[in-house]
Coordinates of C-alpha atoms in Angstrom, one line a residue:
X29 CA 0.0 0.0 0.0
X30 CA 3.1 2.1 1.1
X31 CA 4.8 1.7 -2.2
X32 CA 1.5 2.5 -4.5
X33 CA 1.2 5.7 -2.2
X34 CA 4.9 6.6 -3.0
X35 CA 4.3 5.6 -6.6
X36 CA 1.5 7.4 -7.5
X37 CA 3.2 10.8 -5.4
X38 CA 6.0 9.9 -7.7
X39 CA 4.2 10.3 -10.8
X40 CA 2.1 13.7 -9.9
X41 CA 5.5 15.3 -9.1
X42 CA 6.5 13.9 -12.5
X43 CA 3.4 15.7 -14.0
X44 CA 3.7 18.6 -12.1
X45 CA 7.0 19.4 -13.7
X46 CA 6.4 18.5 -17.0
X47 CA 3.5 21.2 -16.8
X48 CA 5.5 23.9 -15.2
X49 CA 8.3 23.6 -17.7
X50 CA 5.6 23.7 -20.6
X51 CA 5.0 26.9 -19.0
X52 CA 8.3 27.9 -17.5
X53 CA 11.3 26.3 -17.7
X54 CA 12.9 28.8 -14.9
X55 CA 9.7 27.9 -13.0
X56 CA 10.6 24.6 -13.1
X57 CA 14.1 24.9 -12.0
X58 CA 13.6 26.7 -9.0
X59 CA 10.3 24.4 -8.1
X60 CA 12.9 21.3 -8.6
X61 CA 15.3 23.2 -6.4
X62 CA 13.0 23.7 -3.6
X63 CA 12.0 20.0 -4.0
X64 CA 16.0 19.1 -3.5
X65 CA 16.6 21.4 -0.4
X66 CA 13.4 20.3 1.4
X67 CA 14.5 16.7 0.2
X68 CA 18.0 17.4 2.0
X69 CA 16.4 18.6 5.1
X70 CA 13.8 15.9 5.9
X71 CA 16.6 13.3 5.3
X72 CA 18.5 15.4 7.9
X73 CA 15.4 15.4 10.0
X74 CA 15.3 11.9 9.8
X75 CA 19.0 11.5 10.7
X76 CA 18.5 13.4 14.0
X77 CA 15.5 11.6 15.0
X78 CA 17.0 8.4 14.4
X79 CA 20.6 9.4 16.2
X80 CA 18.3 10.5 19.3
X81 CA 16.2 7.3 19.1
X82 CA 19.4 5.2 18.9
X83 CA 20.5 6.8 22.3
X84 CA 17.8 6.8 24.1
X85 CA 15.7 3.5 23.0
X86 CA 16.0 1.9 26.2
X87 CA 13.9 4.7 27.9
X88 CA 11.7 4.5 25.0
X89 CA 10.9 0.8 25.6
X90 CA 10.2 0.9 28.8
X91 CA 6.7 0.3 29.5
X92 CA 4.8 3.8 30.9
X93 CA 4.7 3.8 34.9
X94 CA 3.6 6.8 36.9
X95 CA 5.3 6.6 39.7
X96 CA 9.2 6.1 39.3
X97 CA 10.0 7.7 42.6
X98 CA 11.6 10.7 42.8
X99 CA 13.3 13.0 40.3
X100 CA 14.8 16.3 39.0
X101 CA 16.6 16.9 42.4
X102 CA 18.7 19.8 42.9
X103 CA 22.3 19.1 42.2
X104 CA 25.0 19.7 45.3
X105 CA 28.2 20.4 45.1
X106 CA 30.7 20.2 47.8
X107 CA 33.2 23.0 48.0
X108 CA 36.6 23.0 47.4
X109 CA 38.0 22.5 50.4
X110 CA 35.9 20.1 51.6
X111 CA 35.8 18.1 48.2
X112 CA 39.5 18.2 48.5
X113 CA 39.4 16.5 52.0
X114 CA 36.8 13.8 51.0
X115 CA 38.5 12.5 48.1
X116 CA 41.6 12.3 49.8
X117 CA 39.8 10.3 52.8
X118 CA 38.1 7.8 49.9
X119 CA 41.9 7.7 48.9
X120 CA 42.8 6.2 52.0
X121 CA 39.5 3.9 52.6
X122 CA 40.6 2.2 48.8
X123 CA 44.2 1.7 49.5
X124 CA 42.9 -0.1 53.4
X125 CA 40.9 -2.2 51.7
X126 CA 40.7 -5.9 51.1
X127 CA 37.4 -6.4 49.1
X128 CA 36.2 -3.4 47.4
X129 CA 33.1 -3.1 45.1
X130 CA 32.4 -0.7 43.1
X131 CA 28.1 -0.1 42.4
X132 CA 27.1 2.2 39.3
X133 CA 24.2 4.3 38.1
X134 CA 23.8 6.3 35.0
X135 CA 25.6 9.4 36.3
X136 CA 28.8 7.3 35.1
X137 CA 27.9 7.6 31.9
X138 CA 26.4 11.1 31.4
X139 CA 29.8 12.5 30.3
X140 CA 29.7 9.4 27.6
X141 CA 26.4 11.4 26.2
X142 CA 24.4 9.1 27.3
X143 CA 21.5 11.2 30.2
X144 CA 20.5 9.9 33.5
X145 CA 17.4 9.3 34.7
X146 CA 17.0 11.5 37.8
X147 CA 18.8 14.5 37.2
X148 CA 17.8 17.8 36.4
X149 CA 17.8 17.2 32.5
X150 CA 17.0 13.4 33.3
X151 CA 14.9 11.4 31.0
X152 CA 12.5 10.8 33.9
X153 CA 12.3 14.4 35.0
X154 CA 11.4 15.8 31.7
X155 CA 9.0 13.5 31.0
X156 CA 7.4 14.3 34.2
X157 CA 7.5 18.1 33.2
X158 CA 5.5 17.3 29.8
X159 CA 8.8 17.8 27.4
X160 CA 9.7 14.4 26.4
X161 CA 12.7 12.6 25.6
X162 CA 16.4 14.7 25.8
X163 CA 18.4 14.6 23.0
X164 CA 21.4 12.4 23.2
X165 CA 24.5 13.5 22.4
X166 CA 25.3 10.3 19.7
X167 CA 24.2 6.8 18.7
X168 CA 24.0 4.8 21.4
X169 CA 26.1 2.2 19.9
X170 CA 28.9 4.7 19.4
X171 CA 29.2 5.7 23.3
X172 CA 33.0 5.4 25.0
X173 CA 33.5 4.9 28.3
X174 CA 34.0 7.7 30.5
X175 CA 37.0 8.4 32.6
X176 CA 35.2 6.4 35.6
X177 CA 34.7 3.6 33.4
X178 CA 38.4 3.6 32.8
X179 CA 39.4 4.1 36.3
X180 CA 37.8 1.1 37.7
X181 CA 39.0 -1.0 35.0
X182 CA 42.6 0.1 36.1
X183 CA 41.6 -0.4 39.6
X184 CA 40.3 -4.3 38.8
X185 CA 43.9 -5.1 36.7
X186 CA 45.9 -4.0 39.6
X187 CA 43.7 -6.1 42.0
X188 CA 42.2 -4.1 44.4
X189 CA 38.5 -3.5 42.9
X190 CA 37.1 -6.9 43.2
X191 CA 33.6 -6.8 41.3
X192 CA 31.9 -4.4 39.9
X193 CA 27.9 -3.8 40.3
X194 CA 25.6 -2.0 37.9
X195 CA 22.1 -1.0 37.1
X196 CA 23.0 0.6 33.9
X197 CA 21.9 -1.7 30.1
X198 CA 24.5 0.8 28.2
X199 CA 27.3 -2.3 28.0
X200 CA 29.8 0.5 28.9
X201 CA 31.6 -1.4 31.9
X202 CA 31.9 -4.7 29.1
X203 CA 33.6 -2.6 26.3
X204 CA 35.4 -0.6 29.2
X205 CA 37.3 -4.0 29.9
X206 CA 35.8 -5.2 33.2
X207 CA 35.8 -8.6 32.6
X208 CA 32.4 -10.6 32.7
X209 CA 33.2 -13.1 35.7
X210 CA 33.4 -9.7 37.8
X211 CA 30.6 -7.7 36.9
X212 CA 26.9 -7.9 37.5
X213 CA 24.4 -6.2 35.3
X214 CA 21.6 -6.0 37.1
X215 CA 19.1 -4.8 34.6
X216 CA 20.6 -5.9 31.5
X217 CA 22.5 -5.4 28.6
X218 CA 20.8 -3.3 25.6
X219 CA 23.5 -5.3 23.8
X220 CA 23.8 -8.6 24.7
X221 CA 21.3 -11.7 23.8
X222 CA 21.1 -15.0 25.3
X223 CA 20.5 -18.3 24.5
X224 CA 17.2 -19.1 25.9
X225 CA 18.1 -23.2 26.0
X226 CA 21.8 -23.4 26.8
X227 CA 22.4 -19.9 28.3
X228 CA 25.6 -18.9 25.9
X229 CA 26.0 -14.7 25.8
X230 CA 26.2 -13.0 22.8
X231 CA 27.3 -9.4 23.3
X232 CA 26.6 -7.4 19.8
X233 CA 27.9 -4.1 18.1
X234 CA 24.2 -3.0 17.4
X235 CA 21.4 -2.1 19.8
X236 CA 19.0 -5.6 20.4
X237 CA 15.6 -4.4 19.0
X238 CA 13.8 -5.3 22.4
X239 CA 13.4 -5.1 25.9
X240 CA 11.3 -7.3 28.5
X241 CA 13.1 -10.7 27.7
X242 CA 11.4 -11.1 24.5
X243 CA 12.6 -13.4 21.7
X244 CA 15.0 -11.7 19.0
X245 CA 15.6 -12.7 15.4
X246 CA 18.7 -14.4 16.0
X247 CA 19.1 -18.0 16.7
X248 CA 22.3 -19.7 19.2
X249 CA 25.3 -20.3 16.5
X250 CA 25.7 -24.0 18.9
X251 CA 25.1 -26.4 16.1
X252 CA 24.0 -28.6 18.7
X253 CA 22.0 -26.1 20.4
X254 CA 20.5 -23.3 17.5
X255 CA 17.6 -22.1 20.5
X256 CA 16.3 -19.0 19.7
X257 CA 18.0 -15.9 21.7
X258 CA 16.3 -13.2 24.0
X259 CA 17.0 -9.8 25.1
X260 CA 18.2 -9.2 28.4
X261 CA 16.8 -5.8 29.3
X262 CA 14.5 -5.8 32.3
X263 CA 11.2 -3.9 31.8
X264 CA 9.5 -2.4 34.8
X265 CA 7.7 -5.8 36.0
X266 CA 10.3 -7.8 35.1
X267 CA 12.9 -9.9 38.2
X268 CA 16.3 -9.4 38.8
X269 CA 18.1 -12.0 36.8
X270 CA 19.0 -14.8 39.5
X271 CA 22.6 -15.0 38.7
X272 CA 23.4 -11.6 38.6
X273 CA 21.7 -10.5 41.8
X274 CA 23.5 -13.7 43.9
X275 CA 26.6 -12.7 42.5
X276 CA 26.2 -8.8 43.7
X277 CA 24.7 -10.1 47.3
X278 CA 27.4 -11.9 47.6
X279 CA 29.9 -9.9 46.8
X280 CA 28.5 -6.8 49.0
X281 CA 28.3 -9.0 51.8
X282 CA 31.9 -9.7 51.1
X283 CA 33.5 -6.3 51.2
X284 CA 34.9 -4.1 53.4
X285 CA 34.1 -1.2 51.2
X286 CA 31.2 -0.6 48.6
X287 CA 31.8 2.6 46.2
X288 CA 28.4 3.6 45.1
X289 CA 29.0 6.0 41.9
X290 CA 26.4 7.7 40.3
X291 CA 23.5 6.2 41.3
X292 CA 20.1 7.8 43.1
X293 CA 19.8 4.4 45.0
X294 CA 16.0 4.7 44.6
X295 CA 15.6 1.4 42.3
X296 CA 14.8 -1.5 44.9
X297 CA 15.7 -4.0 45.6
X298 CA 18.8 -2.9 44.0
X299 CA 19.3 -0.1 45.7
X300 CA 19.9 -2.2 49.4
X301 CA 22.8 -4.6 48.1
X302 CA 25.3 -1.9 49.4
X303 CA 24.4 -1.5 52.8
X304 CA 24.9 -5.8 53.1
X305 CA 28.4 -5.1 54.2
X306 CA 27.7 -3.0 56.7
X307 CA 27.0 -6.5 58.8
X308 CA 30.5 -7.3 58.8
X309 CA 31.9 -3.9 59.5
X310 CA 32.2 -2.5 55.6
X311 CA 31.6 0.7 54.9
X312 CA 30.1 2.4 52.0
X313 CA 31.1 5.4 50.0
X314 CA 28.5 7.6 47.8
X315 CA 29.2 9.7 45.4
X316 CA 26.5 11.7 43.2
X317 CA 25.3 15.1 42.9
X318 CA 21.9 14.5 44.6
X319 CA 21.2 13.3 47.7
X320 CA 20.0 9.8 48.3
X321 CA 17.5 8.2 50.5
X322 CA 20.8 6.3 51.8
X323 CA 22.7 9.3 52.7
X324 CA 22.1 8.7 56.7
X325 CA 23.9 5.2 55.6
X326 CA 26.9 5.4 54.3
X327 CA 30.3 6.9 55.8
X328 CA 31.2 9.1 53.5
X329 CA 29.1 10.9 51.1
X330 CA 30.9 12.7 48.2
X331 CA 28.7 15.7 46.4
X332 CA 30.6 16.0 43.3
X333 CA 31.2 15.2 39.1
X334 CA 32.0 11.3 39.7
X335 CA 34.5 11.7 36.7
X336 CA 36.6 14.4 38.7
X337 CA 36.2 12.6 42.2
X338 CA 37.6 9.4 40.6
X339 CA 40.3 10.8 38.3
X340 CA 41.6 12.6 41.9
X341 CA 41.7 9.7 43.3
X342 CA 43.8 7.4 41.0
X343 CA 46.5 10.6 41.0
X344 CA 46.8 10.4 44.7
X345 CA 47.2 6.5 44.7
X346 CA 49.5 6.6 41.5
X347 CA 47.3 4.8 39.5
X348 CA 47.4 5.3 35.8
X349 CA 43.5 5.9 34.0
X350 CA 44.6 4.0 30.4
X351 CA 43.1 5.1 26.9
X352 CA 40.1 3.3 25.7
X353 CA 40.3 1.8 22.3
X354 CA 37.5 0.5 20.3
X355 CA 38.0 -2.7 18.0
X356 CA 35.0 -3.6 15.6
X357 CA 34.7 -7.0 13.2
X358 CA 33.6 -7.4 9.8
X359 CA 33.6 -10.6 7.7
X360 CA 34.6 -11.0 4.1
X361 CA 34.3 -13.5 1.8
X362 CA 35.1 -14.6 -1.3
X363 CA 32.9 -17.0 -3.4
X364 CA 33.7 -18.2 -7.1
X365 CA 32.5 -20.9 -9.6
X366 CA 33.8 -21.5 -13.3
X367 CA 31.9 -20.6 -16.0
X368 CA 34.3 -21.7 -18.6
X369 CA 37.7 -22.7 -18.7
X370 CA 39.3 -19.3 -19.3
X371 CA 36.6 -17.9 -16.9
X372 CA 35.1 -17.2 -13.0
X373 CA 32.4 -16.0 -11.6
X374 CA 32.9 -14.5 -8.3
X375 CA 31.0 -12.8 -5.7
X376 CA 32.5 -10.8 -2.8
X377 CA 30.9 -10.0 0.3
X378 CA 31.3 -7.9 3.4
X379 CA 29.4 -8.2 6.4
X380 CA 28.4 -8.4 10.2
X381 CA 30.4 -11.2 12.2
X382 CA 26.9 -11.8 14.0
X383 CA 25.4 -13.3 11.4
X384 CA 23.5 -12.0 8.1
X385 CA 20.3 -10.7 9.5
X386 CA 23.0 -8.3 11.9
X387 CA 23.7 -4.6 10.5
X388 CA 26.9 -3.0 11.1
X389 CA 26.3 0.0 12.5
X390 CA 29.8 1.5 12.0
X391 CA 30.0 1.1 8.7
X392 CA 28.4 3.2 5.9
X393 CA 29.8 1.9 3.0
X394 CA 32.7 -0.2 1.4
X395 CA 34.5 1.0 -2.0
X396 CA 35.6 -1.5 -4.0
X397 CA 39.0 -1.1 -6.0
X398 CA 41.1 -3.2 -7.6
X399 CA 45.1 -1.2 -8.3
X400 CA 46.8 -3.5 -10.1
X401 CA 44.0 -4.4 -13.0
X402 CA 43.4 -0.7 -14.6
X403 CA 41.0 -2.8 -17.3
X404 CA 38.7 -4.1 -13.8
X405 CA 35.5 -1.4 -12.7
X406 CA 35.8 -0.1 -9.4
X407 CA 32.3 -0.1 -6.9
X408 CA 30.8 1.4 -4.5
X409 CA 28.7 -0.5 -2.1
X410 CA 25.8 1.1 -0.3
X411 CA 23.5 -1.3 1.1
X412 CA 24.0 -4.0 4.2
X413 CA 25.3 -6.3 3.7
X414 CA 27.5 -5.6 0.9
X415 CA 27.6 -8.0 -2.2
X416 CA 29.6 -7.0 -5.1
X417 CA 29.3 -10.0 -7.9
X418 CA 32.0 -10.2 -10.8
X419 CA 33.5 -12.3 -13.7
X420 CA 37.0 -12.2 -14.5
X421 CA 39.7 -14.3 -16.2
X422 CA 40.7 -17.4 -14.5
X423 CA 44.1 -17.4 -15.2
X424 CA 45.1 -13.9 -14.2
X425 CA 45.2 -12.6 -10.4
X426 CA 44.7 -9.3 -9.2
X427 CA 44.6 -7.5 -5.6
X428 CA 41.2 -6.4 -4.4
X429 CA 41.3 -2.8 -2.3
X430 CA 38.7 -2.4 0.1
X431 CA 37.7 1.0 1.6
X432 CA 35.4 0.8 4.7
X433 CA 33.9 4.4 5.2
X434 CA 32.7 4.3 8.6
X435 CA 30.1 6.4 10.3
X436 CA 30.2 9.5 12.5
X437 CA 31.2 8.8 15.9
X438 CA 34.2 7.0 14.9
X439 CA 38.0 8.7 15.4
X440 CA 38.5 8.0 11.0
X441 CA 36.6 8.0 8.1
X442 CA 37.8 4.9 6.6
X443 CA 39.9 2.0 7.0
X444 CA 41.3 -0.5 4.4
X445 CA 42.0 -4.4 3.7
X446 CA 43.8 -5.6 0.9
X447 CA 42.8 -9.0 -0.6
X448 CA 45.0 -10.4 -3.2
X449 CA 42.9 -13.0 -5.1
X450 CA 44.8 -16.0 -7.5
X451 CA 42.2 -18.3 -8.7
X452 CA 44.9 -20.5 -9.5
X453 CA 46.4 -21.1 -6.0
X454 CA 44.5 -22.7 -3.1
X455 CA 45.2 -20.3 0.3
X456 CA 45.6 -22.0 3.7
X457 CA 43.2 -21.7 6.7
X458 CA 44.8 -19.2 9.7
X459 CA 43.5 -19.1 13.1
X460 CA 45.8 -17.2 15.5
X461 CA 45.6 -16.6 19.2
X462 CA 42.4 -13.7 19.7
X463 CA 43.8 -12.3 22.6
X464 CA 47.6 -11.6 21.5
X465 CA 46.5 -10.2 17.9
X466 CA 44.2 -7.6 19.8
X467 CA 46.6 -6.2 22.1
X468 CA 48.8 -5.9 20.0
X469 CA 46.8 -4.3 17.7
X470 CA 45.7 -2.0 20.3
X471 CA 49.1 -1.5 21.3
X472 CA 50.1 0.0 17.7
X473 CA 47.2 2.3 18.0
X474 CA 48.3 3.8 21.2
X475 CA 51.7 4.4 19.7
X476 CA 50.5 5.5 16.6
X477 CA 48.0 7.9 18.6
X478 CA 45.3 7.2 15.6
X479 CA 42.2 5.0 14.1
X480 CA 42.0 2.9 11.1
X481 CA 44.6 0.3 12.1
X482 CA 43.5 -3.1 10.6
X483 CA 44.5 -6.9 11.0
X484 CA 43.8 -10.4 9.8
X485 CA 41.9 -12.2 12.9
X486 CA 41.2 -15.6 11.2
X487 CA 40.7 -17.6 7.4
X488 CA 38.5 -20.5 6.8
X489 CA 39.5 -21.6 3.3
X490 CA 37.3 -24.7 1.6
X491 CA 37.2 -25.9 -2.0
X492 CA 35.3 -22.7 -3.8
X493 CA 35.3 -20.4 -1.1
X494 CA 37.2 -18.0 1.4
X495 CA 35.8 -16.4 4.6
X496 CA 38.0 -14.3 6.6
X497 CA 37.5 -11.7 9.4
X498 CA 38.9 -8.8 10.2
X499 CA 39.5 -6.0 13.4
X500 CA 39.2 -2.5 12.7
X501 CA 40.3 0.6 15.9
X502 CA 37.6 2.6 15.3
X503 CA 38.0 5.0 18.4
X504 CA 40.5 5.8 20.7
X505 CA 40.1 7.9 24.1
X506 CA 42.6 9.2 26.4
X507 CA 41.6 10.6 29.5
X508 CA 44.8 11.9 31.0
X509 CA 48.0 13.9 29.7
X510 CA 51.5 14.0 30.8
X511 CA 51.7 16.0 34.6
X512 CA 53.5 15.5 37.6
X513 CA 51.3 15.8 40.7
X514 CA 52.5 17.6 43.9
X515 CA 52.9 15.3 47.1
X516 CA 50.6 16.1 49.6
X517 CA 52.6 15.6 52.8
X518 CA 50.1 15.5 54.9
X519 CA 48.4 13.0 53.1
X520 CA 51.6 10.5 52.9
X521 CA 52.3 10.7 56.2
X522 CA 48.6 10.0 57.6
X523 CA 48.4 7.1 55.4
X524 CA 50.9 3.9 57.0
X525 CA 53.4 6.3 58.0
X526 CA 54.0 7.5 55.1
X527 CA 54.1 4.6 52.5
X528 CA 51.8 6.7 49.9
X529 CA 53.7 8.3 47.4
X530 CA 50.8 11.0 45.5
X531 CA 52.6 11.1 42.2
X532 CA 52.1 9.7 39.0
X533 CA 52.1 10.5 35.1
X534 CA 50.2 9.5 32.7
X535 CA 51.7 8.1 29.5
X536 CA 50.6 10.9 26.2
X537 CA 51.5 8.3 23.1
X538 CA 54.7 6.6 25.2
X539 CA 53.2 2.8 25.4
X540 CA 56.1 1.8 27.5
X541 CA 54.0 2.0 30.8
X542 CA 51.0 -0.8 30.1
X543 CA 50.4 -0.1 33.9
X544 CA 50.4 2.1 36.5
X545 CA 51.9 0.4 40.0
X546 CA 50.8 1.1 43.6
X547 CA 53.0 2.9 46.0
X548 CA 53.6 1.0 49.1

């Protein structure tokens, strides 16, 4: 119905013209004109709405409930002086302490430009004040952790943050590095599926389409298993996943100090896992810019930008906050079949590693070259995924040039992979170790202090066909420059007589520091 609309608007505009330029043919010009730029601007239109959906789907799935307790709170903010005394007392309580958790909100990842929920330009609190949605800031898909992201990541490598607790779906802690065994997502992950039969995760580079626990398009890649998959994102009726909440009880009960960052504490039961360790003598630590109903609770309570409390804190205990750096996938392959003796017919395509019905959100669209065969067409591919089909002598290789363009938000426009292609010659399968190829990857980004960097992750060669996939740095964020921190002599010699050194640098493109050591 759609499509006979569109046609039949089609032809009137076509009939329109012809009219006015029977009539006019300077009419017609400048009514084409203004049928271009209005054109451009609902595309544009479109674009926006679509950026802003992106960001903010999760509060747009959410089914509608009145009361979500309270909201738009005035911000506090402690001063100076007294900021300066309470950060250097959390200082102490993290380098004391045996078993410390950290427990996140969405005022963690506000400075990502992702909003809250609570605050004064919360998604709840203008909703509540009739004026809808806030714009986000970008995709959702394209967010980077924020420095506090970063920090606790450092903290868990150098083993003094033990788990890590969060209400937030916005997978930030996940691509941050915290590693899965020692973190807790409480509500979700607006990226990750499950297999509803044998319980395998599948964390994506695109948003899942639902919320609630629902069934998604996607099936389990277990051959043995192949269940369908489901979201992960709690709705408003939905229970804490079992797992997740034993592991955070557990843990909470466990330490000696809970750091509660950016969070209302307002969400129950959530909101009471804390205050478990206060059983055993643990304390617990809030920072945020509102007040909480757990205030009265905790030992310390910090009113201030969690970024700037945190990135205090690791520069007193010498800690070094490391650059995040972004790695997408894509898969190519190469399919041929002869058609005579002299010839092939071959079809290249480029596409999500999560399977064909999976977009790629990060890529807008893949040029096609080929350098050393002047006599071979070049292409441009526009649509997901991207098939380019060919026929081409037999007997004669050539080197295929791709161009990824990737889409705003990431730190370069393009990256490239070379393909050489010899009909003739049977390649070898490759499988190399994951792990090592990333870092080092990521450790050639850090040096070369740019995006674009691409490398050969695995080849799956059979009789007519090659499949091959490939990482791509598509962001990279530092979070901290060269300096050299005064010591605070007070502080060193009120913490184990002294045994804290408060200096540290952090590394600007030098990658000879992977990371930063504690003081004793």
């Amino acid at each position: 119905m759609n499509e006979s609309i569109a046609y039949i608007h089609r032809e009137l505009i076509l009939y329109i013209v012809i009219t006015i330029f029977y009539l006019s043919p300077s009419l017609a010009i400048s009514f084409l004109t203004h049928l271009h730029r209005n054109s451009a601007k609902e595309k544009e239109k479109e674009k926006e709405k679509e950026k802003g959906a992106m960001s903010l789907g999760y509060a747009q799935k959410l089914s509608y409930k009145e009361d979500v307790g309270t909201v738009g709170m005035p911000e506090i903010f402690d001063s100076p002086s007294a900021l300066e005394s309470k950060i250097e007392e959390l200082a102490v309580m993290i380098l004391r302490s045996k078993h410390l958790v950290a427990f996140t909100g969405a005022g963690i990842s506000t400075s990502s430009g992702i909003p809250d929920f609570r605050g004064p330009k919360g998604v709840w609190t203008l909703q509540q004040a009739g004026k809808g949605i806030p714009d986000a800031s970008l995709p959702f898909h394209r967010a980077m952790p924020s420095l506090t992201h970063m920090a606790l990541v450092e903290l868990e490598r150098a083993g003094v943050l033990k788990f890590v607790i969060s209400q937030n779906v916005d997978s930030l802690h996940l691509r941050s590095g915290i590693p899965r065994e020692k973190l807790s997502e409480l509500h979700g992950n607006s990226f990750m599926e499950v297999c509803s039969s044998c319980g395998k995760e599948y964390l994506r580079d695109f948003e899942i389409e639902t919320i609630g626990l629902k069934e998604t398009r996607r099936r389990c890649a277990d051959n043995s298993c192949l269940s369908k998959l489901t979201d992960t994102v709690l709705d408003w009726e939905d229970a804490l996943p079992a797992k997740e909440m034993e592991l955070a009880q557990n843990h909470c009960s466990a330490a000696d100090l809970v750091l509660c960052l950016g969070t209302s504490l307002q969400i129950t039961p959530a909101c009471n896992f804390p205050f478990r360790c206060l059983k055993n003598g643990g304390r617990v630590v809030i920072v945020n810019l509102q007040s909480t109903p757990k205030d009265k609770k905790a030992s310390l309570v910090i009113h201030g930008l969690v970024d700037k409390v945190m990135e205090a804190v690791m520069r007193i205990l010498n800690y070094r906050i490391p650059p995040f750096i972004r790695i997408d996938f894509v898969h190519v392959s190469l399919s041929h079949s002869p058609r005579k003796k002299t010839c092939v017919k071959w079809v290249l395509r480029i596409k999500s590693i999560h399977g064909p019905k999976a977009t790629m959100p990060f890529l807008k669209s893949v040029e096609v070259a080929f350098p050393d065969r002047p006599d071979m067409k070049c292409a441009l591919l526009q649509e997901q995924p991207f098939v380019l089909k060919r026929q081409t002598t037999q007997r004669k290789s050539f080197k295929i040039l791709l161009t990824l363009n990737l889409t705003e938000g990431c730190g370069s426009s393009f990256s490239q992979i070379e393909w050489p292609v010899d009909f003739q010659v049977k390649k070898k399968s490759l499988s190399l170790d994951r792990d090592k190829v990333l870092n080092e990857l990521k450790d050639l980004a850090e040096r070369e202090s740019c995006c674009g960097q691409e490398v050969l992750l695995e080849r799956n060669v059979e009789s007519r066909s090659e499949f091959t996939v490939h990482a791509i740095v598509t962001n990279i964020v530092r979070y901290c420059k060269i300096e050299e921190v005064p010591e605070n002599d007070d502080l060193t010699t009120s913490i184990n007589g002294g045994a804290l050194t408060s200096k540290r640098s952090c590394d600007d493109g030098d990658n000879s520091e992977k990371s930063g050591k504690r003081c004793k």
